[in-house]
Amino acid sequence: MEKTAIMEKLYYEDPYQKTFTAQVLSCEPGKKGRYQVILDQTAFYPEGGGQPYDIGMLGGVKVLEVHEKDGHVVHETEAPLTVGGTVTGEIDWQRRYDHMQNHSGEHLFSGLLHRHYGYDNVGFHMGEDEITVDFNGPLTMEQVEALEREANEVVYANGPIRITYPTSEELEKLEYRSKKELTGQVRIVEVCGADVCACCGTHVTHTGEIGMVKLLSVVKFHDGIRMEMICGKRVLNYLNMVNEQNHQISMKLSAKMDRTADAVQRLQDENFRMKGQV
């Protein structure tokens, strides 16, 4: 079978699909001793739209990276696969679901910010620890905190997140966010009435799955702001880390965990007095 055959993108049909079977259309040597594999269908999401690629296993071989090239989803594997053979694929679900939670949470927050203040999301990067989002307008901390509260109210409501493919006529009448002019079929992600955005990424189906939206930092960036945020399990991991740090500080200062800031202040005052005496 030629690799020019149409590839079925299973991650769009069902973003919760963890395993699948496929036929190997081609396998060619790549860089760094890797192999570039193209299948007739795949559940591996390639890097795109600010969302990282999936990793996992394919026919018992590790999938290290996944990218889209010339309309094909290319799987970079650590060993070759037999062309024409059938293989079983298994994505790293913990990684994928983390990306889905955080991508949906970013849409929710960006949509609310755009609705209230008209600012656009002009930069989006999903790292391993946090999401970085740039907006082209300023906000006060009071406004940011209000947006965070509203975003989490939408999470608690557990409303639907819908994926649609409007016709060109429907698209002309639809108000949606997009970083660039789009042509052809457009994929629209609607988050519980809070956001309507063109997007090629994978998302959860209900806002409750986002878990929580938590902002970590907000700083001035060019004419707007740059935010760092986390959603889903990342929030629990962050709180556990902060709690452990505070626990260690409380033990070293012999202070209750809700009084560590006061203990640090007393230590600073004492240090200031001792320096004055010296």
Coordinates of C-alpha atoms in Angstrom, one line a residue:
M1 CA 0.0 0.0 0.0
E2 CA 1.3 3.5 -0.9
K3 CA 1.9 6.0 1.9
T4 CA -0.2 8.5 -0.1
A5 CA -3.4 6.7 1.1
I6 CA -5.7 8.8 3.2
M7 CA -4.8 8.5 6.9
E8 CA -7.6 8.3 9.4
K9 CA -7.0 10.5 12.4
L10 CA -8.5 8.6 15.3
Y11 CA -7.7 11.3 17.9
Y12 CA -10.3 13.5 16.3
E13 CA -13.0 10.8 16.2
D14 CA -12.4 9.9 19.8
P15 CA -9.8 11.7 21.9
Y16 CA -10.2 9.1 24.7
Q17 CA -9.1 6.2 22.5
K18 CA -5.9 4.8 24.1
T19 CA -5.2 1.8 21.8
F20 CA -5.7 1.0 18.1
T21 CA -4.5 -1.3 15.3
A22 CA -3.1 0.0 12.0
Q23 CA -1.2 -1.1 8.9
V24 CA 2.3 0.2 8.3
L25 CA 2.3 2.2 5.0
S26 CA 6.0 3.2 5.1
C27 CA 9.1 3.1 7.4
E28 CA 12.1 5.1 6.5
P29 CA 15.4 5.9 8.3
G30 CA 15.4 9.3 10.0
K31 CA 17.8 11.4 12.1
K32 CA 19.5 10.3 15.3
G33 CA 19.1 6.6 14.5
R34 CA 15.3 6.9 14.5
Y35 CA 12.7 5.7 12.0
Q36 CA 9.9 7.6 10.4
V37 CA 6.7 5.5 10.3
I38 CA 3.4 6.3 8.5
L39 CA 0.3 4.3 9.2
D40 CA -3.1 4.0 7.6
Q41 CA -4.7 5.3 10.8
T42 CA -3.4 6.6 14.1
A43 CA -4.5 7.8 17.6
F44 CA -1.2 9.6 18.2
Y45 CA -1.7 13.3 18.2
P46 CA 1.1 15.2 16.3
E47 CA 2.5 18.4 17.7
G48 CA 0.3 21.4 16.7
G49 CA -1.6 24.4 17.9
G50 CA 0.6 24.8 21.0
Q51 CA -0.2 21.2 22.2
P52 CA 2.8 18.8 22.4
Y53 CA 2.8 15.5 20.6
D54 CA 1.8 12.1 22.0
I55 CA 4.3 9.4 22.9
G56 CA 3.8 5.7 23.5
M57 CA 4.3 2.3 21.9
L58 CA 3.8 1.0 18.4
G59 CA 4.1 -2.7 17.7
G60 CA 6.2 -3.0 20.8
V61 CA 8.5 -0.2 19.7
K62 CA 8.8 3.2 21.5
V63 CA 7.2 6.2 19.7
L64 CA 9.5 9.1 20.7
E65 CA 8.0 12.0 18.7
V66 CA 5.0 12.6 16.4
H67 CA 4.8 15.3 13.8
E68 CA 2.6 16.2 10.8
K69 CA 4.4 16.5 7.5
D70 CA 2.8 17.0 4.0
G71 CA -0.6 15.9 5.4
H72 CA 0.8 12.7 7.0
V73 CA 1.2 12.0 10.7
V74 CA 4.9 10.8 11.0
H75 CA 5.7 8.6 14.0
E76 CA 9.4 8.7 15.0
T77 CA 10.3 5.3 16.5
E78 CA 13.4 3.9 18.0
A79 CA 13.3 0.8 15.8
P80 CA 12.0 -0.1 12.3
L81 CA 8.5 -1.6 11.7
T82 CA 7.6 -4.0 8.8
V83 CA 6.0 -2.2 5.9
G84 CA 2.6 -3.8 5.2
G85 CA 2.4 -5.4 8.6
T86 CA -0.3 -4.7 11.2
V87 CA 0.7 -3.2 14.5
T88 CA -1.0 -2.3 17.8
G89 CA -0.5 1.3 19.0
E90 CA -0.8 2.5 22.6
I91 CA -0.5 6.1 23.5
D92 CA 0.8 7.4 26.9
W93 CA -2.7 8.2 28.2
Q94 CA -1.5 10.0 31.4
R95 CA 0.4 12.5 29.2
R96 CA -2.4 12.9 26.6
Y97 CA -5.1 13.5 29.3
D98 CA -2.9 16.0 31.0
H99 CA -2.6 17.9 27.7
M100 CA -6.4 17.7 27.2
Q101 CA -7.1 19.1 30.6
N102 CA -4.7 21.9 30.3
H103 CA -5.6 22.8 26.7
S104 CA -9.3 23.0 27.5
G105 CA -8.5 25.0 30.6
E106 CA -6.5 27.5 28.5
H107 CA -9.4 27.8 26.1
L108 CA -11.8 28.5 28.9
F109 CA -9.7 31.2 30.5
S110 CA -8.7 32.9 27.2
G111 CA -12.3 32.9 26.1
L112 CA -13.5 34.6 29.3
L113 CA -10.7 37.2 29.1
H114 CA -11.6 37.9 25.4
R115 CA -15.3 38.2 26.2
H116 CA -14.7 40.7 29.1
Y117 CA -11.8 42.8 27.8
G118 CA -11.5 42.0 24.0
Y119 CA -7.9 41.0 24.3
D120 CA -6.5 38.2 22.1
N121 CA -4.4 35.3 23.0
V122 CA -1.2 36.0 20.9
G123 CA 1.1 33.3 22.3
F124 CA 0.5 29.9 23.8
H125 CA 3.0 27.2 24.9
M126 CA 2.2 24.1 26.9
G127 CA 5.3 23.0 28.9
E128 CA 5.7 20.0 31.0
D129 CA 5.1 21.9 34.2
E130 CA 2.9 24.9 33.2
I131 CA 1.2 26.7 30.4
T132 CA 2.4 30.1 29.2
V133 CA -0.1 32.4 27.6
D134 CA 0.4 35.9 26.2
F135 CA -2.4 38.5 25.9
N136 CA -2.2 41.8 24.0
G137 CA -3.6 44.1 26.7
P138 CA -3.0 45.0 30.4
L139 CA -5.0 43.7 33.4
T140 CA -5.0 44.5 37.1
M141 CA -4.5 41.8 39.6
E142 CA -8.1 42.3 40.7
Q143 CA -9.3 41.7 37.2
V144 CA -7.1 38.6 36.9
E145 CA -8.3 37.1 40.2
A146 CA -12.0 37.7 39.1
L147 CA -11.3 35.9 35.8
E148 CA -9.8 33.0 37.7
R149 CA -12.8 32.7 40.0
E150 CA -15.2 32.9 37.0
A151 CA -13.2 30.2 35.1
N152 CA -13.5 27.8 38.0
E153 CA -17.2 28.5 38.4
V154 CA -17.5 27.3 34.7
V155 CA -15.4 24.2 35.7
Y156 CA -17.7 23.4 38.6
A157 CA -20.8 23.7 36.3
N158 CA -19.4 20.7 34.3
G159 CA -20.9 22.0 31.1
P160 CA -20.2 20.4 27.7
I161 CA -17.2 21.1 25.4
R162 CA -18.3 20.5 21.8
I163 CA -16.4 20.0 18.6
T164 CA -18.1 21.1 15.3
Y165 CA -17.2 21.5 11.7
P166 CA -19.4 24.4 10.4
T167 CA -20.1 24.9 6.7
S168 CA -18.6 28.0 5.1
E169 CA -22.0 29.7 5.3
E170 CA -22.3 28.9 9.0
L171 CA -18.7 30.0 9.7
E172 CA -19.4 33.4 8.2
K173 CA -22.1 34.1 10.8
L174 CA -20.1 32.6 13.7
E175 CA -18.1 34.7 16.1
Y176 CA -15.0 32.7 17.1
R177 CA -11.4 33.3 18.1
S178 CA -8.6 32.5 15.7
K179 CA -4.9 33.6 15.5
K180 CA -5.0 33.7 11.7
E181 CA -7.2 33.7 8.7
L182 CA -8.5 30.2 8.0
T183 CA -9.6 28.5 4.8
G184 CA -11.2 25.2 4.0
Q185 CA -12.8 23.1 6.7
V186 CA -12.5 24.7 10.1
R187 CA -12.7 22.8 13.4
I188 CA -14.5 24.8 16.1
V189 CA -14.2 24.1 19.9
E190 CA -17.0 25.5 22.1
V191 CA -16.4 25.5 25.8
C192 CA -19.7 25.6 27.7
G193 CA -20.8 28.9 26.3
A194 CA -17.6 30.6 27.6
D195 CA -15.5 30.3 24.5
V196 CA -15.7 29.6 20.8
C197 CA -12.4 29.1 19.1
A198 CA -10.8 27.5 16.0
C199 CA -8.5 24.7 17.2
C200 CA -6.8 21.5 16.0
G201 CA -6.0 20.1 19.5
T202 CA -7.6 17.5 21.6
H203 CA -10.0 18.4 24.5
V204 CA -12.0 16.9 27.3
T205 CA -15.8 16.6 26.8
H206 CA -16.9 18.4 29.9
T207 CA -15.5 21.4 31.9
G208 CA -15.5 19.4 35.1
E209 CA -12.7 17.3 33.8
I210 CA -10.4 20.4 33.7
G211 CA -10.4 20.0 37.5
M212 CA -9.3 23.5 38.4
V213 CA -7.8 26.5 36.7
K214 CA -4.9 28.1 38.7
L215 CA -2.8 31.1 37.7
L216 CA 0.8 31.0 39.0
S217 CA 2.1 34.3 37.8
V218 CA 1.1 37.4 35.8
V219 CA 3.8 39.8 34.5
K220 CA 3.9 42.7 32.1
F221 CA 5.0 41.6 28.6
H222 CA 5.4 44.1 25.8
D223 CA 2.0 45.9 25.6
G224 CA 0.1 43.2 27.4
I225 CA 0.7 40.5 29.9
R226 CA 2.2 37.0 30.2
M227 CA 0.5 34.4 32.4
E228 CA 1.6 31.1 33.7
M229 CA -1.2 28.7 34.6
I230 CA -2.0 25.1 35.4
C231 CA -5.0 22.8 35.2
G232 CA -6.1 19.3 36.1
K233 CA -3.7 17.0 38.0
R234 CA -0.9 19.7 37.7
V235 CA -2.8 21.7 40.3
L236 CA -2.7 18.8 42.8
N237 CA 1.0 18.2 42.1
Y238 CA 1.7 21.9 42.6
L239 CA -0.2 22.1 45.9
N240 CA 1.6 19.0 47.2
M241 CA 4.9 20.6 46.3
V242 CA 4.0 23.9 48.0
N243 CA 2.7 22.1 51.0
E244 CA 5.8 20.0 51.4
Q245 CA 8.0 23.1 51.1
N246 CA 5.9 24.9 53.7
H247 CA 6.1 21.9 56.0
Q248 CA 9.9 21.9 55.8
I249 CA 10.0 25.6 56.5
S250 CA 7.6 25.2 59.5
M251 CA 9.9 22.5 61.0
K252 CA 13.0 24.5 60.6
L253 CA 11.4 27.6 62.2
S254 CA 9.4 25.7 64.8
A255 CA 6.2 27.4 63.6
K256 CA 2.8 26.2 62.6
M257 CA 2.3 25.8 58.8
D258 CA -0.2 28.7 58.7
R259 CA 2.3 31.0 60.6
T260 CA 5.5 30.4 58.6
A261 CA 5.4 33.9 57.0
D262 CA 5.2 35.5 60.5
A263 CA 8.2 33.3 61.6
V264 CA 10.2 34.4 58.6
Q265 CA 9.4 38.0 59.3
R266 CA 10.6 37.6 62.9
L267 CA 13.8 36.0 61.7
Q268 CA 14.4 38.9 59.3
D269 CA 13.8 41.4 62.1
E270 CA 16.2 39.6 64.4
N271 CA 18.9 39.4 61.7
F272 CA 18.5 43.2 61.0
R273 CA 18.9 43.9 64.7
M274 CA 22.0 41.7 65.0
K275 CA 23.6 43.4 61.9
G276 CA 23.0 46.8 63.6
Q277 CA 24.7 45.6 66.7
V278 CA 27.7 44.3 64.7

